[in-house]
C-alpha atoms as a PDB file:
ATOM      1  CA  UNK A   1       6.535  10.312 -13.914  1.00  0.00           C
ATOM      2  CA  UNK A   2       9.662   8.731 -12.525  1.00  0.00           C
ATOM      3  CA  UNK A   3      10.921   9.800  -9.116  1.00  0.00           C
ATOM      4  CA  UNK A   4      14.595   9.710  -8.234  1.00  0.00           C
ATOM      5  CA  UNK A   5      15.611   7.979  -5.021  1.00  0.00           C
ATOM      6  CA  UNK A   6      17.982   9.335  -2.411  1.00  0.00           C
ATOM      7  CA  UNK A   7      20.319   6.366  -2.845  1.00  0.00           C
ATOM      8  CA  UNK A   8      22.107   4.455  -5.568  1.00  0.00           C
ATOM      9  CA  UNK A   9      20.854   6.217  -8.708  1.00  0.00           C
ATOM     10  CA  UNK A  10      17.591   4.293  -8.662  1.00  0.00           C
ATOM     11  CA  UNK A  11      14.284   5.507 -10.081  1.00  0.00           C
ATOM     12  CA  UNK A  12      10.781   4.762  -8.816  1.00  0.00           C
ATOM     13  CA  UNK A  13       7.567   4.728 -10.827  1.00  0.00           C
ATOM     14  CA  UNK A  14       5.423   3.876  -7.776  1.00  0.00           C
ATOM     15  CA  UNK A  15       5.766   3.997  -3.998  1.00  0.00           C
ATOM     16  CA  UNK A  16       3.676   3.979  -0.830  1.00  0.00           C
ATOM     17  CA  UNK A  17       4.822   5.421   2.503  1.00  0.00           C
ATOM     18  CA  UNK A  18       2.567   5.305   5.571  1.00  0.00           C
ATOM     19  CA  UNK A  19       3.529   6.367   9.094  1.00  0.00           C
ATOM     20  CA  UNK A  20       7.043   7.000   7.752  1.00  0.00           C
ATOM     21  CA  UNK A  21       7.315   3.259   6.909  1.00  0.00           C
ATOM     22  CA  UNK A  22       8.024   2.129   3.365  1.00  0.00           C
ATOM     23  CA  UNK A  23       5.110  -0.110   2.421  1.00  0.00           C
ATOM     24  CA  UNK A  24       5.828  -0.527  -1.293  1.00  0.00           C
ATOM     25  CA  UNK A  25       8.251   0.686  -3.950  1.00  0.00           C
ATOM     26  CA  UNK A  26       8.709  -0.146  -7.622  1.00  0.00           C
ATOM     27  CA  UNK A  27      12.369   0.624  -8.351  1.00  0.00           C
ATOM     28  CA  UNK A  28      14.352   0.623 -11.594  1.00  0.00           C
ATOM     29  CA  UNK A  29      18.121   0.826 -12.003  1.00  0.00           C
ATOM     30  CA  UNK A  30      21.300  -0.765 -13.182  1.00  0.00           C
ATOM     31  CA  UNK A  31      22.214  -4.136 -11.712  1.00  0.00           C
ATOM     32  CA  UNK A  32      25.218  -2.896  -9.698  1.00  0.00           C
ATOM     33  CA  UNK A  33      23.201  -0.022  -8.208  1.00  0.00           C
ATOM     34  CA  UNK A  34      20.382  -2.387  -7.269  1.00  0.00           C
ATOM     35  CA  UNK A  35      22.776  -4.869  -5.622  1.00  0.00           C
ATOM     36  CA  UNK A  36      24.435  -2.056  -3.658  1.00  0.00           C
ATOM     37  CA  UNK A  37      21.026  -0.817  -2.538  1.00  0.00           C
ATOM     38  CA  UNK A  38      20.021  -4.312  -1.375  1.00  0.00           C
ATOM     39  CA  UNK A  39      23.240  -4.635   0.612  1.00  0.00           C
ATOM     40  CA  UNK A  40      22.561  -1.289   2.307  1.00  0.00           C
ATOM     41  CA  UNK A  41      19.057  -2.427   3.244  1.00  0.00           C
ATOM     42  CA  UNK A  42      20.486  -5.553   4.894  1.00  0.00           C
ATOM     43  CA  UNK A  43      23.143  -3.705   6.867  1.00  0.00           C
ATOM     44  CA  UNK A  44      21.313  -0.613   8.051  1.00  0.00           C
ATOM     45  CA  UNK A  45      17.861   0.846   8.249  1.00  0.00           C
ATOM     46  CA  UNK A  46      18.630   4.109   6.489  1.00  0.00           C
ATOM     47  CA  UNK A  47      15.831   6.265   5.222  1.00  0.00           C
ATOM     48  CA  UNK A  48      14.830   6.263   1.575  1.00  0.00           C
ATOM     49  CA  UNK A  49      13.642   9.434  -0.107  1.00  0.00           C
ATOM     50  CA  UNK A  50      11.776   9.882  -3.387  1.00  0.00           C
ATOM     51  CA  UNK A  51      12.004  13.179  -5.258  1.00  0.00           C
ATOM     52  CA  UNK A  52      11.012  14.643  -8.572  1.00  0.00           C
ATOM     53  CA  UNK A  53      13.974  15.450 -10.836  1.00  0.00           C
ATOM     54  CA  UNK A  54      13.663  19.223 -10.309  1.00  0.00           C
ATOM     55  CA  UNK A  55      13.652  18.980  -6.474  1.00  0.00           C
ATOM     56  CA  UNK A  56      16.841  19.966  -4.681  1.00  0.00           C
ATOM     57  CA  UNK A  57      16.455  17.958  -1.443  1.00  0.00           C
ATOM     58  CA  UNK A  58      17.430  14.318  -1.781  1.00  0.00           C
ATOM     59  CA  UNK A  59      15.017  13.344   1.014  1.00  0.00           C
ATOM     60  CA  UNK A  60      11.922  15.584   0.865  1.00  0.00           C
ATOM     61  CA  UNK A  61      10.012  15.435   4.152  1.00  0.00           C
ATOM     62  CA  UNK A  62       6.697  14.145   2.788  1.00  0.00           C
ATOM     63  CA  UNK A  63       8.162  11.534   0.426  1.00  0.00           C
ATOM     64  CA  UNK A  64      10.847   9.985   2.618  1.00  0.00           C
ATOM     65  CA  UNK A  65      10.482   6.641   4.361  1.00  0.00           C
ATOM     66  CA  UNK A  66      12.267   6.743   7.690  1.00  0.00           C
ATOM     67  CA  UNK A  67      11.833   2.996   8.193  1.00  0.00           C
ATOM     68  CA  UNK A  68      12.472   0.223   5.667  1.00  0.00           C
ATOM     69  CA  UNK A  69      11.676  -2.833   7.806  1.00  0.00           C
ATOM     70  CA  UNK A  70      10.195  -6.262   7.114  1.00  0.00           C
ATOM     71  CA  UNK A  71      10.373  -5.867   3.349  1.00  0.00           C
ATOM     72  CA  UNK A  72      10.232  -8.630   0.783  1.00  0.00           C
ATOM     73  CA  UNK A  73      11.345  -8.233  -2.789  1.00  0.00           C
ATOM     74  CA  UNK A  74      10.675  -9.480  -6.280  1.00  0.00           C
ATOM     75  CA  UNK A  75      13.125  -8.718  -9.081  1.00  0.00           C
ATOM     76  CA  UNK A  76      13.169  -8.985 -12.840  1.00  0.00           C
ATOM     77  CA  UNK A  77      15.213  -7.546 -15.701  1.00  0.00           C
ATOM     78  CA  UNK A  78      14.251  -5.912 -18.953  1.00  0.00           C
ATOM     79  CA  UNK A  79      16.161  -4.528 -21.927  1.00  0.00           C
ATOM     80  CA  UNK A  80      16.133  -0.868 -22.905  1.00  0.00           C
ATOM     81  CA  UNK A  81      17.458   0.792 -26.007  1.00  0.00           C
ATOM     82  CA  UNK A  82      19.407   3.556 -24.248  1.00  0.00           C
ATOM     83  CA  UNK A  83      20.482   1.919 -20.977  1.00  0.00           C
ATOM     84  CA  UNK A  84      20.882  -1.767 -21.791  1.00  0.00           C
ATOM     85  CA  UNK A  85      19.712  -4.223 -19.163  1.00  0.00           C
ATOM     86  CA  UNK A  86      17.737  -2.626 -16.316  1.00  0.00           C
ATOM     87  CA  UNK A  87      16.722  -4.330 -13.078  1.00  0.00           C
ATOM     88  CA  UNK A  88      13.182  -3.812 -11.793  1.00  0.00           C
ATOM     89  CA  UNK A  89      12.651  -4.509  -8.100  1.00  0.00           C
ATOM     90  CA  UNK A  90       9.411  -4.486  -6.159  1.00  0.00           C
ATOM     91  CA  UNK A  91       9.886  -3.916  -2.433  1.00  0.00           C
ATOM     92  CA  UNK A  92       6.812  -4.572  -0.320  1.00  0.00           C
ATOM     93  CA  UNK A  93       5.932  -4.856   3.327  1.00  0.00           C
ATOM     94  CA  UNK A  94       5.108  -8.362   4.453  1.00  0.00           C
ATOM     95  CA  UNK A  95       1.725  -7.242   5.825  1.00  0.00           C
ATOM     96  CA  UNK A  96       0.532  -6.447   2.293  1.00  0.00           C
ATOM     97  CA  UNK A  97       0.793 -10.087   1.184  1.00  0.00           C
ATOM     98  CA  UNK A  98      -1.659 -12.176   3.203  1.00  0.00           C
ATOM     99  CA  UNK A  99      -4.696 -11.144   5.226  1.00  0.00           C
ATOM    100  CA  UNK A 100      -4.344 -11.894   8.937  1.00  0.00           C
ATOM    101  CA  UNK A 101      -7.408 -13.978   9.728  1.00  0.00           C
ATOM    102  CA  UNK A 102      -6.632 -14.027  13.458  1.00  0.00           C
ATOM    103  CA  UNK A 103      -6.710 -10.236  13.810  1.00  0.00           C
ATOM    104  CA  UNK A 104      -9.089  -9.859  10.837  1.00  0.00           C
ATOM    105  CA  UNK A 105      -6.935  -7.306   9.042  1.00  0.00           C
ATOM    106  CA  UNK A 106      -5.761  -7.178   5.468  1.00  0.00           C
ATOM    107  CA  UNK A 107      -4.653  -5.007   2.594  1.00  0.00           C
ATOM    108  CA  UNK A 108      -5.436  -4.746  -1.093  1.00  0.00           C
ATOM    109  CA  UNK A 109      -3.067  -2.862  -3.338  1.00  0.00           C
ATOM    110  CA  UNK A 110      -3.897  -1.965  -6.932  1.00  0.00           C
ATOM    111  CA  UNK A 111      -1.593  -0.716  -9.666  1.00  0.00           C
ATOM    112  CA  UNK A 112      -4.560   0.766 -11.524  1.00  0.00           C
ATOM    113  CA  UNK A 113      -5.169   4.154  -9.895  1.00  0.00           C
ATOM    114  CA  UNK A 114      -8.607   4.395 -11.550  1.00  0.00           C
ATOM    115  CA  UNK A 115      -9.848   1.007 -10.275  1.00  0.00           C
ATOM    116  CA  UNK A 116     -12.797   0.832  -7.882  1.00  0.00           C
ATOM    117  CA  UNK A 117     -11.450   0.652  -4.318  1.00  0.00           C
ATOM    118  CA  UNK A 118     -14.948  -0.085  -2.989  1.00  0.00           C
ATOM    119  CA  UNK A 119     -15.027  -3.372  -4.882  1.00  0.00           C
ATOM    120  CA  UNK A 120     -11.580  -4.349  -3.574  1.00  0.00           C
ATOM    121  CA  UNK A 121     -12.494  -3.350  -0.004  1.00  0.00           C
ATOM    122  CA  UNK A 122     -15.767  -5.268  -0.132  1.00  0.00           C
ATOM    123  CA  UNK A 123     -14.081  -8.451  -1.374  1.00  0.00           C
ATOM    124  CA  UNK A 124     -11.590  -8.223   1.491  1.00  0.00           C
ATOM    125  CA  UNK A 125     -14.343  -7.562   4.053  1.00  0.00           C
ATOM    126  CA  UNK A 126     -16.152 -10.673   2.776  1.00  0.00           C
ATOM    127  CA  UNK A 127     -12.929 -12.681   3.044  1.00  0.00           C
ATOM    128  CA  UNK A 128     -12.179 -11.554   6.606  1.00  0.00           C
ATOM    129  CA  UNK A 129     -15.722 -11.740   7.975  1.00  0.00           C
ATOM    130  CA  UNK A 130     -16.888 -14.829   9.847  1.00  0.00           C
ATOM    131  CA  UNK A 131     -20.434 -13.865   8.885  1.00  0.00           C
ATOM    132  CA  UNK A 132     -21.695 -14.367   5.324  1.00  0.00           C
ATOM    133  CA  UNK A 133     -22.460 -10.987   3.763  1.00  0.00           C
ATOM    134  CA  UNK A 134     -25.016 -10.325   1.048  1.00  0.00           C
ATOM    135  CA  UNK A 135     -23.855  -8.357  -1.993  1.00  0.00           C
ATOM    136  CA  UNK A 136     -26.483  -5.642  -1.647  1.00  0.00           C
ATOM    137  CA  UNK A 137     -25.157  -4.814   1.848  1.00  0.00           C
ATOM    138  CA  UNK A 138     -21.917  -3.454   0.378  1.00  0.00           C
ATOM    139  CA  UNK A 139     -22.610   0.300   0.528  1.00  0.00           C
ATOM    140  CA  UNK A 140     -24.139   0.280   4.018  1.00  0.00           C
ATOM    141  CA  UNK A 141     -21.487  -1.956   5.580  1.00  0.00           C
ATOM    142  CA  UNK A 142     -18.579  -0.117   3.957  1.00  0.00           C
ATOM    143  CA  UNK A 143     -19.891   3.277   5.103  1.00  0.00           C
ATOM    144  CA  UNK A 144     -20.174   2.065   8.713  1.00  0.00           C
ATOM    145  CA  UNK A 145     -16.666   0.596   8.639  1.00  0.00           C
ATOM    146  CA  UNK A 146     -15.234   3.739   7.042  1.00  0.00           C
ATOM    147  CA  UNK A 147     -16.882   5.971   9.641  1.00  0.00           C
ATOM    148  CA  UNK A 148     -14.844   4.371  12.445  1.00  0.00           C
ATOM    149  CA  UNK A 149     -11.651   4.037  10.367  1.00  0.00           C
ATOM    150  CA  UNK A 150     -11.940   0.240  10.077  1.00  0.00           C
ATOM    151  CA  UNK A 151     -11.485   0.839   6.363  1.00  0.00           C
ATOM    152  CA  UNK A 152      -8.731   3.200   5.290  1.00  0.00           C
ATOM    153  CA  UNK A 153      -8.233   4.239   1.670  1.00  0.00           C
ATOM    154  CA  UNK A 154      -4.874   5.305   0.311  1.00  0.00           C
ATOM    155  CA  UNK A 155      -5.386   7.022  -3.025  1.00  0.00           C
ATOM    156  CA  UNK A 156      -2.596   8.745  -4.967  1.00  0.00           C
ATOM    157  CA  UNK A 157      -1.505  11.868  -3.112  1.00  0.00           C
ATOM    158  CA  UNK A 158       1.345  13.254  -1.071  1.00  0.00           C
ATOM    159  CA  UNK A 159       0.578  14.899   2.266  1.00  0.00           C
ATOM    160  CA  UNK A 160       1.306  14.681   6.014  1.00  0.00           C
ATOM    161  CA  UNK A 161      -0.664  11.446   6.420  1.00  0.00           C
ATOM    162  CA  UNK A 162       0.880   9.336   3.663  1.00  0.00           C
ATOM    163  CA  UNK A 163       2.550   9.405   0.249  1.00  0.00           C
ATOM    164  CA  UNK A 164       1.159   7.265  -2.560  1.00  0.00           C
ATOM    165  CA  UNK A 165       2.328   7.521  -6.159  1.00  0.00           C
ATOM    166  CA  UNK A 166       1.416   5.163  -9.007  1.00  0.00           C
ATOM    167  CA  UNK A 167      -0.701   2.776  -6.910  1.00  0.00           C
ATOM    168  CA  UNK A 168      -3.640   2.834  -4.522  1.00  0.00           C
ATOM    169  CA  UNK A 169      -4.425   0.706  -1.490  1.00  0.00           C
ATOM    170  CA  UNK A 170      -7.103  -0.072   1.049  1.00  0.00           C
ATOM    171  CA  UNK A 171      -6.673  -1.440   4.572  1.00  0.00           C
ATOM    172  CA  UNK A 172      -9.497  -3.363   6.237  1.00  0.00           C
ATOM    173  CA  UNK A 173      -9.637  -4.040   9.974  1.00  0.00           C
ATOM    174  CA  UNK A 174     -12.816  -5.905  10.966  1.00  0.00           C
ATOM    175  CA  UNK A 175     -13.824  -4.735  14.480  1.00  0.00           C
ATOM    176  CA  UNK A 176     -14.434  -7.274  17.228  1.00  0.00           C
ATOM    177  CA  UNK A 177     -18.074  -6.219  17.517  1.00  0.00           C
ATOM    178  CA  UNK A 178     -18.770  -6.602  13.792  1.00  0.00           C
ATOM    179  CA  UNK A 179     -21.493  -9.207  14.375  1.00  0.00           C
ATOM    180  CA  UNK A 180     -23.228  -6.909  16.893  1.00  0.00           C
ATOM    181  CA  UNK A 181     -23.103  -4.028  14.404  1.00  0.00           C
ATOM    182  CA  UNK A 182     -24.584  -6.154  11.627  1.00  0.00           C
ATOM    183  CA  UNK A 183     -27.361  -7.321  13.937  1.00  0.00           C
ATOM    184  CA  UNK A 184     -28.157  -3.712  14.877  1.00  0.00           C
ATOM    185  CA  UNK A 185     -28.207  -2.711  11.207  1.00  0.00           C
ATOM    186  CA  UNK A 186     -30.602  -5.560  10.393  1.00  0.00           C
ATOM    187  CA  UNK A 187     -32.871  -4.694  13.331  1.00  0.00           C
ATOM    188  CA  UNK A 188     -32.945  -1.007  12.411  1.00  0.00           C
ATOM    189  CA  UNK A 189     -33.824  -1.799   8.790  1.00  0.00           C
ATOM    190  CA  UNK A 190     -30.594  -0.384   7.408  1.00  0.00           C
ATOM    191  CA  UNK A 191     -29.824  -3.847   6.014  1.00  0.00           C
ATOM    192  CA  UNK A 192     -32.395  -6.073   4.331  1.00  0.00           C
ATOM    193  CA  UNK A 193     -32.199  -9.795   3.617  1.00  0.00           C
END
């Protein structure tokens, strides 16, 4: 389903809003509308709402990004039968691009909403960890990290916490005491070599 945006006659087939910050949007529209939208983003930090065609409010509370900061973009064009040339723009927060190895945080975003987020989270945990991790530790380590919110999953839904449509994401934040936790899990027998 395509969502209409609150500005410039653009449509979105995917978006991600967390803490009222726009994290990602896949936007489609005519070239002039897209250029006008980009200019507005440069000049002001206005909010951006996403709504279904039958909704009356242009900026529904749960699907409106109040902040559109630190966004990068990628654009392409494609031809359509009814509308001619359409511009497709991906807007994405800079923190989604590269893991931060200093703070040991990172994101994985998937356009396949049926893909296994555990696999993506585990690969990122292995990337961020200073300690080599065995494959068969995946379930135990992920459950411990999820319990203390070091791993946060963002699956497609719209509620008070976040709005995700057409994509899914996972955020990994390796705690400072990760090595101590792994040692305790090995000593308790929860992990085996």
